[in-house]
Amino acid sequence: MLQGFKLPTATDDSDRKLLSDIAQYGWHVLKILGDESGPEYCFSVGFYYSYGHPEILVMGLSTEVGHQLINLAGAQIASGKVFRAGDRVEGLVKGFVCDFITIDISQYKEYLGYGVWFYRQLKQPFPALQLVWPDKQGRFPWESGYDQKFLRLQCLLDKN
């Protein structure tokens, strides 16, 4: 756990649920529904507090799948696994390959707002990674031949 970190005070049921999940499981997963302004996504709050590990965001998959991926990663993190930017991970889900990229701090307010609330007392921003999934041919957005139609589902939040 973060030394000297004081948990924020809950002001509503959503805050209480987030704090309860972090106390019980080590993290909480937020599900953000997509709309005309962007795709649906999920992100963790608590990995950094509980394990010193960057938070994880999954974009463009259903919130159920994103939630499941974050929980699978969380189980590994709780067992000591560390995911880093640039890691290509096979086997998080059988037959599924993913990469991780660092989320640029300029994206935190828009995409990780509840995380910003939770970690607001930190002197430096908490670290966060985006789990990036490949197109149907197994190519990632930065690789030649990537199917560009998937970029509208999976906005890359690193520094471009």
Coordinates of N, CA, C and O in Angstrom, one line a residue:
M1 N 0.8 -1.2 0.0 CA 0.0 0.0 0.0 C 0.9 1.2 0.0 O 2.0 1.2 0.5
L2 N 0.3 2.3 -0.5 CA 1.0 3.6 -0.5 C 1.3 4.1 0.9 O 0.3 4.3 1.6
Q3 N 2.5 4.4 1.2 CA 2.9 4.9 2.5 C 2.3 6.3 2.7 O 2.5 7.1 1.8
G4 N 1.6 6.5 3.8 CA 1.1 7.8 4.1 C -0.1 8.3 3.3 O -0.5 9.4 3.5
F5 N -0.6 7.4 2.5 CA -1.8 7.8 1.7 C -3.0 7.7 2.5 O -3.3 6.7 3.2
K6 N -3.8 8.7 2.5 CA -5.1 8.8 3.2 C -6.2 8.6 2.2 O -6.3 9.4 1.2
L7 N -7.0 7.6 2.4 CA -8.1 7.3 1.5 C -9.1 8.5 1.5 O -9.3 9.2 2.5
P8 N -9.7 8.9 0.3 CA -10.6 10.0 0.3 C -11.9 9.6 1.1 O -12.2 8.4 1.3
T9 N -12.6 10.6 1.4 CA -13.9 10.4 2.2 C -15.0 10.2 1.2 O -15.2 11.0 0.2
A10 N -15.8 9.1 1.4 CA -16.9 8.9 0.5 C -18.0 9.9 0.7 O -18.3 10.3 1.9
T11 N -18.6 10.4 -0.4 CA -19.7 11.3 -0.3 C -21.0 10.8 -0.8 O -22.1 11.4 -0.7
D12 N -21.0 9.6 -1.5 CA -22.2 9.0 -2.0 C -22.0 7.5 -2.2 O -20.9 6.9 -1.8
D13 N -23.0 6.8 -2.6 CA -22.9 5.3 -2.7 C -21.9 4.8 -3.7 O -21.3 3.8 -3.5
S14 N -21.7 5.6 -4.8 CA -20.6 5.2 -5.7 C -19.2 5.2 -5.1 O -18.4 4.3 -5.3
D15 N -19.0 6.3 -4.3 CA -17.7 6.4 -3.6 C -17.6 5.2 -2.6 O -16.5 4.6 -2.5
R16 N -18.6 5.0 -1.9 CA -18.6 3.9 -0.9 C -18.3 2.5 -1.5 O -17.6 1.7 -1.0
K17 N -18.9 2.3 -2.7 CA -18.7 1.0 -3.4 C -17.3 0.9 -3.9 O -16.6 -0.1 -3.7
L18 N -16.7 2.0 -4.4 CA -15.3 2.0 -4.9 C -14.4 1.7 -3.7 O -13.5 0.8 -3.8
L19 N -14.6 2.4 -2.6 CA -13.7 2.2 -1.4 C -13.9 0.8 -0.8 O -12.9 0.2 -0.4
S20 N -15.1 0.3 -0.8 CA -15.4 -1.1 -0.3 C -14.7 -2.1 -1.2 O -14.0 -3.1 -0.7
D21 N -14.8 -2.0 -2.5 CA -14.1 -2.9 -3.4 C -12.6 -2.9 -3.2 O -12.0 -4.0 -3.2
I22 N -12.0 -1.7 -3.1 CA -10.6 -1.6 -2.9 C -10.2 -2.3 -1.6 O -9.2 -3.0 -1.6
A23 N -11.0 -2.1 -0.5 CA -10.6 -2.7 0.7 C -10.8 -4.2 0.7 O -9.9 -5.0 1.2
Q24 N -11.8 -4.7 -0.1 CA -12.0 -6.1 -0.1 C -11.2 -6.9 -1.2 O -10.7 -7.9 -0.9
Y25 N -11.0 -6.3 -2.4 CA -10.4 -7.0 -3.5 C -9.0 -6.4 -3.8 O -8.2 -7.0 -4.5
G26 N -8.8 -5.1 -3.5 CA -7.6 -4.4 -3.9 C -7.7 -3.5 -5.0 O -6.9 -2.6 -5.3
W27 N -8.9 -3.5 -5.7 CA -9.2 -2.6 -6.8 C -10.7 -2.6 -7.1 O -11.4 -3.4 -6.6
H28 N -11.0 -1.6 -7.9 CA -12.4 -1.4 -8.3 C -12.3 -1.2 -9.8 O -11.4 -0.5 -10.3
V29 N -13.3 -1.7 -10.6 CA -13.4 -1.4 -12.0 C -14.5 -0.5 -12.4 O -15.7 -0.8 -12.0
L30 N -14.3 0.6 -13.1 CA -15.3 1.5 -13.5 C -15.6 1.2 -15.0 O -14.7 1.0 -15.8
K31 N -16.9 1.2 -15.3 CA -17.4 0.9 -16.7 C -18.0 2.2 -17.2 O -18.9 2.7 -16.6
I32 N -17.4 2.6 -18.3 CA -17.9 3.9 -19.0 C -18.6 3.5 -20.3 O -17.9 2.9 -21.2
L33 N -19.8 3.8 -20.4 CA -20.6 3.5 -21.6 C -20.2 4.4 -22.8 O -19.9 5.6 -22.6
G34 N -20.1 3.9 -24.0 CA -19.8 4.7 -25.1 C -21.0 5.5 -25.6 O -22.1 5.3 -25.2
D35 N -20.7 6.6 -26.3 CA -21.7 7.4 -26.9 C -21.1 8.1 -28.1 O -20.0 7.7 -28.6
E36 N -21.8 9.1 -28.7 CA -21.3 9.7 -29.9 C -19.9 10.4 -29.7 O -19.2 10.6 -30.7
S37 N -19.5 10.6 -28.5 CA -18.2 11.3 -28.3 C -17.0 10.3 -28.2 O -15.9 10.7 -28.2
G38 N -17.4 9.0 -28.0 CA -16.3 8.0 -27.8 C -16.8 6.6 -27.5 O -17.9 6.4 -27.1
P39 N -15.9 5.7 -27.6 CA -16.2 4.3 -27.3 C -16.3 4.0 -25.8 O -15.8 4.7 -25.0
E40 N -16.9 2.8 -25.5 CA -17.0 2.4 -24.1 C -15.6 1.9 -23.7 O -14.8 1.5 -24.5
Y41 N -15.4 2.0 -22.4 CA -14.1 1.6 -21.8 C -14.3 1.3 -20.3 O -15.3 1.6 -19.7
C42 N -13.3 0.6 -19.8 CA -13.2 0.3 -18.4 C -11.8 0.7 -17.8 O -10.9 0.7 -18.6
F43 N -11.8 1.0 -16.6 CA -10.5 1.2 -16.0 C -10.5 0.9 -14.5 O -11.5 0.9 -13.8
S44 N -9.3 0.6 -14.0 CA -9.2 0.2 -12.6 C -8.9 1.4 -11.7 O -8.3 2.4 -12.2
V45 N -9.2 1.3 -10.5 CA -8.8 2.2 -9.4 C -8.4 1.4 -8.3 O -9.2 0.6 -7.8
G46 N -7.2 1.4 -7.8 CA -6.7 0.7 -6.7 C -5.5 -0.1 -6.9 O -4.8 -0.5 -5.9
F47 N -5.1 -0.4 -8.1 CA -3.9 -1.2 -8.3 C -2.7 -0.4 -7.8 O -1.8 -1.1 -7.1
Y48 N -2.6 0.9 -8.0 CA -1.5 1.6 -7.5 C -1.5 1.7 -6.0 O -0.5 1.5 -5.3
Y49 N -2.6 1.9 -5.4 CA -2.8 2.0 -3.9 C -2.4 0.7 -3.3 O -1.7 0.6 -2.3
S50 N -3.0 -0.4 -3.8 CA -2.8 -1.7 -3.2 C -1.5 -2.4 -3.5 O -1.0 -3.2 -2.7
Y51 N -1.0 -2.2 -4.7 CA 0.1 -3.0 -5.2 C 1.3 -2.2 -5.7 O 2.3 -2.8 -6.2
G52 N 1.1 -0.9 -5.8 CA 2.2 -0.1 -6.4 C 2.3 -0.3 -7.9 O 3.3 0.0 -8.5
H53 N 1.2 -0.8 -8.5 CA 1.2 -1.1 -9.9 C 0.3 0.0 -10.7 O -0.7 0.5 -10.1
P54 N 0.7 0.4 -11.9 CA -0.1 1.3 -12.6 C -1.6 0.8 -12.8 O -1.8 -0.4 -12.9
E55 N -2.5 1.8 -12.8 CA -3.9 1.5 -13.1 C -3.9 1.0 -14.6 O -3.0 1.3 -15.4
I56 N -5.0 0.3 -14.9 CA -5.1 -0.2 -16.3 C -6.5 0.2 -16.9 O -7.5 0.1 -16.2
L57 N -6.5 0.6 -18.1 CA -7.6 1.0 -18.9 C -7.7 0.1 -20.1 O -6.7 -0.2 -20.8
V58 N -8.9 -0.3 -20.4 CA -9.2 -1.1 -21.7 C -10.3 -0.4 -22.4 O -11.4 -0.1 -21.9
M59 N -10.1 -0.1 -23.7 CA -11.0 0.7 -24.5 C -11.5 -0.1 -25.7 O -10.7 -0.8 -26.3
G60 N -12.8 0.1 -26.1 CA -13.3 -0.3 -27.3 C -13.8 -1.8 -27.3 O -14.4 -2.2 -28.3
L61 N -13.7 -2.5 -26.2 CA -14.3 -3.8 -26.1 C -15.6 -3.6 -25.2 O -15.7 -2.5 -24.6
S62 N -16.5 -4.5 -25.2 CA -17.6 -4.4 -24.3 C -17.2 -4.2 -22.9 O -16.1 -4.6 -22.5
T63 N -18.0 -3.5 -22.1 CA -17.6 -3.2 -20.7 C -17.5 -4.6 -19.9 O -16.7 -4.7 -19.0
E64 N -18.2 -5.6 -20.3 CA -18.1 -6.9 -19.7 C -16.7 -7.5 -19.9 O -16.1 -8.0 -19.0
V65 N -16.3 -7.4 -21.2 CA -15.0 -8.0 -21.6 C -13.9 -7.2 -20.9 O -12.9 -7.7 -20.4
G66 N -14.0 -5.9 -21.0 CA -13.0 -5.0 -20.4 C -12.9 -5.2 -18.9 O -11.8 -5.3 -18.4
H67 N -14.0 -5.4 -18.2 CA -14.0 -5.6 -16.8 C -13.3 -7.0 -16.5 O -12.5 -7.1 -15.6
Q68 N -13.6 -8.0 -17.3 CA -13.0 -9.3 -17.1 C -11.5 -9.2 -17.3 O -10.7 -9.8 -16.6
L69 N -11.1 -8.5 -18.4 CA -9.6 -8.4 -18.6 C -8.9 -7.7 -17.5 O -7.8 -8.1 -17.0
I70 N -9.5 -6.7 -16.9 CA -8.9 -5.9 -15.8 C -8.8 -6.8 -14.6 O -7.8 -6.9 -13.9
N71 N -9.9 -7.6 -14.3 CA -9.9 -8.5 -13.2 C -8.9 -9.6 -13.4 O -8.2 -10.0 -12.4
L72 N -8.7 -10.1 -14.6 CA -7.7 -11.2 -14.8 C -6.3 -10.6 -14.6 O -5.4 -11.2 -14.0
A73 N -6.1 -9.4 -15.1 CA -4.8 -8.7 -14.9 C -4.6 -8.5 -13.4 O -3.5 -8.7 -12.8
G74 N -5.7 -8.0 -12.7 CA -5.6 -7.8 -11.3 C -5.2 -9.0 -10.5 O -4.4 -8.9 -9.5
A75 N -5.7 -10.2 -10.8 CA -5.4 -11.4 -10.1 C -3.9 -11.7 -10.3 O -3.2 -12.1 -9.3
Q76 N -3.3 -11.4 -11.5 CA -1.9 -11.6 -11.7 C -1.1 -10.6 -10.9 O 0.0 -10.9 -10.3
I77 N -1.6 -9.3 -10.9 CA -0.9 -8.2 -10.2 C -0.8 -8.6 -8.7 O 0.2 -8.4 -8.0
A78 N -2.0 -9.0 -8.2 CA -2.0 -9.4 -6.8 C -1.1 -10.5 -6.4 O -0.6 -10.6 -5.3
S79 N -0.7 -11.3 -7.4 CA 0.3 -12.4 -7.2 C 1.7 -12.0 -7.5 O 2.6 -12.8 -7.5
G80 N 1.9 -10.7 -7.8 CA 3.2 -10.2 -8.0 C 3.6 -9.9 -9.4 O 4.7 -9.4 -9.7
K81 N 2.8 -10.2 -10.4 CA 3.1 -9.8 -11.8 C 3.1 -8.3 -12.0 O 2.3 -7.6 -11.4
V82 N 4.0 -7.9 -12.8 CA 4.1 -6.4 -13.1 C 4.0 -6.3 -14.7 O 4.7 -6.9 -15.4
F83 N 3.0 -5.5 -15.1 CA 2.8 -5.2 -16.5 C 3.5 -3.8 -16.7 O 3.3 -2.9 -15.9
R84 N 4.2 -3.7 -17.8 CA 4.9 -2.4 -18.1 C 4.6 -2.0 -19.6 O 4.3 -2.8 -20.4
A85 N 4.7 -0.7 -19.8 CA 4.6 -0.2 -21.2 C 5.5 -0.9 -22.1 O 6.7 -1.1 -21.7
G86 N 5.1 -1.3 -23.2 CA 5.9 -2.0 -24.2 C 5.8 -3.6 -24.0 O 6.3 -4.3 -24.9
D87 N 5.2 -4.0 -23.0 CA 5.0 -5.5 -22.8 C 4.0 -6.0 -23.8 O 2.9 -5.5 -23.9
R88 N 4.4 -7.1 -24.4 CA 3.4 -7.9 -25.2 C 3.1 -9.1 -24.3 O 3.9 -9.9 -24.0
V89 N 1.8 -9.2 -24.0 CA 1.4 -10.3 -23.1 C 0.5 -11.3 -23.8 O -0.5 -10.9 -24.4
E90 N 0.9 -12.5 -23.7 CA 0.1 -13.6 -24.3 C -0.5 -14.4 -23.1 O 0.2 -14.6 -22.1
G91 N -1.7 -14.8 -23.3 CA -2.3 -15.7 -22.3 C -3.1 -15.0 -21.1 O -3.5 -15.7 -20.2
L92 N -3.2 -13.7 -21.2 CA -4.1 -13.1 -20.2 C -5.4 -13.8 -20.3 O -6.1 -14.1 -19.3
V93 N -5.9 -14.0 -21.5 CA -7.0 -14.8 -21.9 C -6.5 -15.7 -22.9 O -5.8 -15.3 -23.8
K94 N -6.8 -17.0 -22.9 CA -6.3 -18.0 -23.8 C -6.6 -17.5 -25.3 O -7.7 -17.1 -25.6
G95 N -5.6 -17.5 -26.1 CA -5.7 -17.1 -27.5 C -5.7 -15.6 -27.7 O -5.9 -15.1 -28.8
F96 N -5.5 -14.8 -26.6 CA -5.6 -13.3 -26.7 C -4.2 -12.8 -26.4 O -3.5 -13.1 -25.4
V97 N -3.7 -11.9 -27.3 CA -2.5 -11.2 -27.1 C -2.8 -9.7 -26.9 O -3.7 -9.1 -27.6
C98 N -2.1 -9.0 -26.0 CA -2.3 -7.6 -25.8 C -0.9 -6.9 -25.6 O 0.1 -7.6 -25.3
D99 N -0.9 -5.6 -25.8 CA 0.3 -4.8 -25.5 C -0.2 -3.7 -24.4 O -1.4 -3.5 -24.3
F100 N 0.8 -3.1 -23.8 CA 0.5 -2.1 -22.9 C 1.3 -0.8 -23.3 O 2.4 -0.9 -23.7
I101 N 0.6 0.3 -23.2 CA 1.2 1.6 -23.4 C 0.9 2.5 -22.2 O -0.1 2.4 -21.5
T102 N 1.8 3.5 -22.0 CA 1.6 4.5 -20.9 C 0.5 5.5 -21.4 O 0.6 6.0 -22.5
I103 N -0.4 5.7 -20.5 CA -1.4 6.8 -20.7 C -0.8 8.1 -20.4 O -0.3 8.3 -19.3
D104 N -0.9 9.1 -21.3 CA -0.3 10.4 -21.1 C -1.2 11.1 -20.0 O -2.4 11.0 -20.1
I105 N -0.5 11.8 -19.2 CA -1.2 12.6 -18.1 C -2.2 13.5 -18.6 O -3.3 13.7 -18.0
S106 N -2.1 14.1 -19.8 CA -3.0 15.0 -20.4 C -4.4 14.3 -20.6 O -5.4 15.0 -20.8
Q107 N -4.4 13.0 -20.6 CA -5.7 12.2 -20.8 C -6.4 11.8 -19.5 O -7.5 11.3 -19.6
Y108 N -5.8 12.0 -18.4 CA -6.3 11.5 -17.1 C -7.7 12.1 -16.8 O -8.6 11.4 -16.4
K109 N -7.8 13.4 -16.9 CA -9.0 14.1 -16.5 C -10.2 13.5 -17.3 O -11.3 13.2 -16.8
E110 N -10.0 13.4 -18.6 CA -11.1 12.9 -19.5 C -11.4 11.4 -19.3 O -12.6 11.0 -19.3
Y111 N -10.4 10.6 -19.2 CA -10.6 9.2 -19.2 C -10.5 8.5 -17.8 O -11.0 7.4 -17.6
L112 N -9.8 9.1 -16.9 CA -9.5 8.4 -15.6 C -10.0 9.3 -14.4 O -9.4 9.3 -13.3
G113 N -11.1 10.0 -14.6 CA -11.6 11.0 -13.6 C -11.8 10.5 -12.2 O -11.4 11.1 -11.3
Y114 N -12.3 9.3 -12.1 CA -12.5 8.8 -10.7 C -11.2 8.4 -10.1 O -11.0 8.5 -8.9
G115 N -10.2 8.0 -10.9 CA -8.9 7.8 -10.4 C -8.2 9.1 -9.9 O -7.5 9.1 -8.9
V116 N -8.5 10.2 -10.7 CA -7.9 11.5 -10.3 C -8.5 11.9 -8.9 O -7.8 12.3 -8.0
W117 N -9.8 11.6 -8.7 CA -10.5 11.9 -7.4 C -9.8 11.0 -6.3 O -9.5 11.6 -5.3
F118 N -9.7 9.7 -6.6 CA -9.1 8.8 -5.6 C -7.7 9.2 -5.1 O -7.4 9.2 -4.0
Y119 N -6.9 9.5 -6.1 CA -5.4 9.8 -5.9 C -5.1 11.3 -5.7 O -4.0 11.7 -5.8
R120 N -6.1 12.1 -5.5 CA -5.9 13.6 -5.6 C -4.9 14.1 -4.6 O -4.3 15.1 -4.8
Q121 N -4.6 13.4 -3.5 CA -3.6 13.9 -2.6 C -2.2 13.6 -2.9 O -1.3 14.2 -2.3
L122 N -2.0 12.8 -3.9 CA -0.6 12.5 -4.3 C 0.1 13.7 -4.9 O -0.5 14.5 -5.6
K123 N 1.4 13.9 -4.7 CA 2.1 15.0 -5.2 C 2.4 14.9 -6.7 O 2.5 15.8 -7.4
Q124 N 2.5 13.6 -7.2 CA 2.7 13.4 -8.6 C 1.5 12.5 -9.1 O 1.0 11.7 -8.3
P125 N 1.2 12.6 -10.4 CA 0.1 11.7 -10.9 C 0.4 10.2 -10.7 O 1.5 9.8 -10.8
F126 N -0.7 9.5 -10.5 CA -0.6 8.0 -10.4 C -0.2 7.5 -11.8 O -0.6 8.1 -12.8
P127 N 0.5 6.4 -11.9 CA 0.8 5.8 -13.2 C -0.4 5.0 -13.8 O -1.2 4.4 -13.0
A128 N -0.6 5.0 -15.1 CA -1.7 4.3 -15.7 C -1.2 3.8 -17.1 O -0.5 4.4 -17.8
L129 N -1.7 2.6 -17.4 CA -1.4 1.9 -18.7 C -2.7 1.6 -19.4 O -3.7 1.4 -18.8
Q130 N -2.6 1.6 -20.7 CA -3.7 1.2 -21.5 C -3.4 -0.2 -22.1 O -2.3 -0.4 -22.7
L131 N -4.3 -1.1 -21.9 CA -4.2 -2.4 -22.5 C -4.7 -2.3 -24.0 O -5.8 -1.9 -24.2
V132 N -3.8 -2.5 -24.9 CA -4.1 -2.4 -26.3 C -4.3 -3.7 -27.0 O -3.4 -4.6 -26.8
W133 N -5.4 -3.9 -27.7 CA -5.6 -5.2 -28.3 C -5.4 -5.1 -29.8 O -5.6 -4.0 -30.4
P134 N -5.1 -6.2 -30.5 CA -4.8 -6.2 -31.9 C -6.1 -6.3 -32.8 O -7.2 -6.6 -32.3
D135 N -5.9 -6.0 -34.1 CA -7.0 -6.2 -35.0 C -7.2 -7.7 -35.3 O -6.5 -8.5 -34.7
K136 N -8.1 -8.1 -36.2 CA -8.4 -9.5 -36.4 C -7.2 -10.2 -37.0 O -7.2 -11.5 -37.0
Q137 N -6.2 -9.5 -37.6 CA -5.1 -10.1 -38.2 C -3.9 -10.2 -37.2 O -2.8 -10.7 -37.5
G138 N -4.1 -9.8 -36.0 CA -3.1 -9.8 -34.9 C -2.1 -8.7 -34.9 O -1.1 -8.7 -34.3
R139 N -2.5 -7.6 -35.7 CA -1.6 -6.4 -35.8 C -2.1 -5.3 -34.8 O -3.3 -5.1 -34.6
F140 N -1.1 -4.6 -34.3 CA -1.4 -3.5 -33.3 C -1.4 -2.2 -34.1 O -0.8 -2.1 -35.2
P141 N -2.0 -1.2 -33.5 CA -2.1 0.1 -34.2 C -0.9 0.7 -34.8 O -0.9 1.4 -35.8
W142 N 0.3 0.4 -34.2 CA 1.5 1.0 -34.6 C 2.3 0.1 -35.6 O 3.3 0.4 -36.1
E143 N 1.6 -1.0 -36.0 CA 2.2 -1.9 -36.9 C 1.7 -1.8 -38.3 O 0.5 -1.4 -38.5
S144 N 2.5 -2.0 -39.3 CA 2.1 -1.9 -40.7 C 0.9 -2.9 -41.0 O 1.0 -4.0 -40.6
G145 N -0.1 -2.4 -41.7 CA -1.2 -3.2 -42.1 C -2.3 -3.3 -41.1 O -3.3 -4.0 -41.3
Y146 N -2.2 -2.5 -40.0 CA -3.3 -2.5 -39.0 C -4.6 -2.0 -39.6 O -4.6 -1.1 -40.4
D147 N -5.7 -2.7 -39.3 CA -7.0 -2.3 -39.8 C -7.4 -1.0 -39.1 O -7.8 -1.0 -37.9
Q148 N -7.3 0.1 -39.8 CA -7.6 1.4 -39.2 C -9.0 1.6 -38.7 O -9.2 2.5 -37.8
K149 N -10.0 0.8 -39.1 CA -11.3 1.0 -38.6 C -11.4 0.8 -37.1 O -12.3 1.2 -36.4
F150 N -10.4 0.0 -36.5 CA -10.4 -0.3 -35.1 C -9.9 0.9 -34.3 O -10.1 1.0 -33.0
L151 N -9.3 1.9 -34.9 CA -8.8 3.1 -34.2 C -9.9 3.9 -33.6 O -9.8 4.6 -32.6
R152 N -11.1 3.9 -34.2 CA -12.2 4.7 -33.6 C -12.8 4.0 -32.4 O -13.4 4.6 -31.5
L153 N -12.5 2.6 -32.3 CA -13.0 1.9 -31.1 C -11.9 2.0 -30.0 O -12.2 1.9 -28.8
Q154 N -10.7 2.1 -30.3 CA -9.5 2.0 -29.4 C -8.6 3.2 -29.6 O -7.6 3.1 -30.2
C155 N -9.1 4.4 -29.1 CA -8.3 5.6 -29.1 C -7.0 5.3 -28.3 O -7.1 4.9 -27.2
L156 N -5.9 5.6 -28.9 CA -4.6 5.4 -28.1 C -4.4 6.7 -27.3 O -4.4 7.8 -27.8
L157 N -4.2 6.5 -26.0 CA -4.1 7.6 -25.0 C -2.6 7.9 -24.6 O -2.4 8.6 -23.7
D158 N -1.7 7.4 -25.4 CA -0.3 7.7 -25.1 C 0.0 9.0 -25.7 O -0.8 9.7 -26.4
K159 N 1.3 9.5 -25.5 CA 1.7 10.8 -26.1 C 2.0 10.5 -27.5 O 2.8 9.7 -27.9
N160 N 1.2 11.2 -28.4 CA 1.4 11.1 -29.8 C 2.3 12.1 -30.4 O 2.4 13.2 -30.0

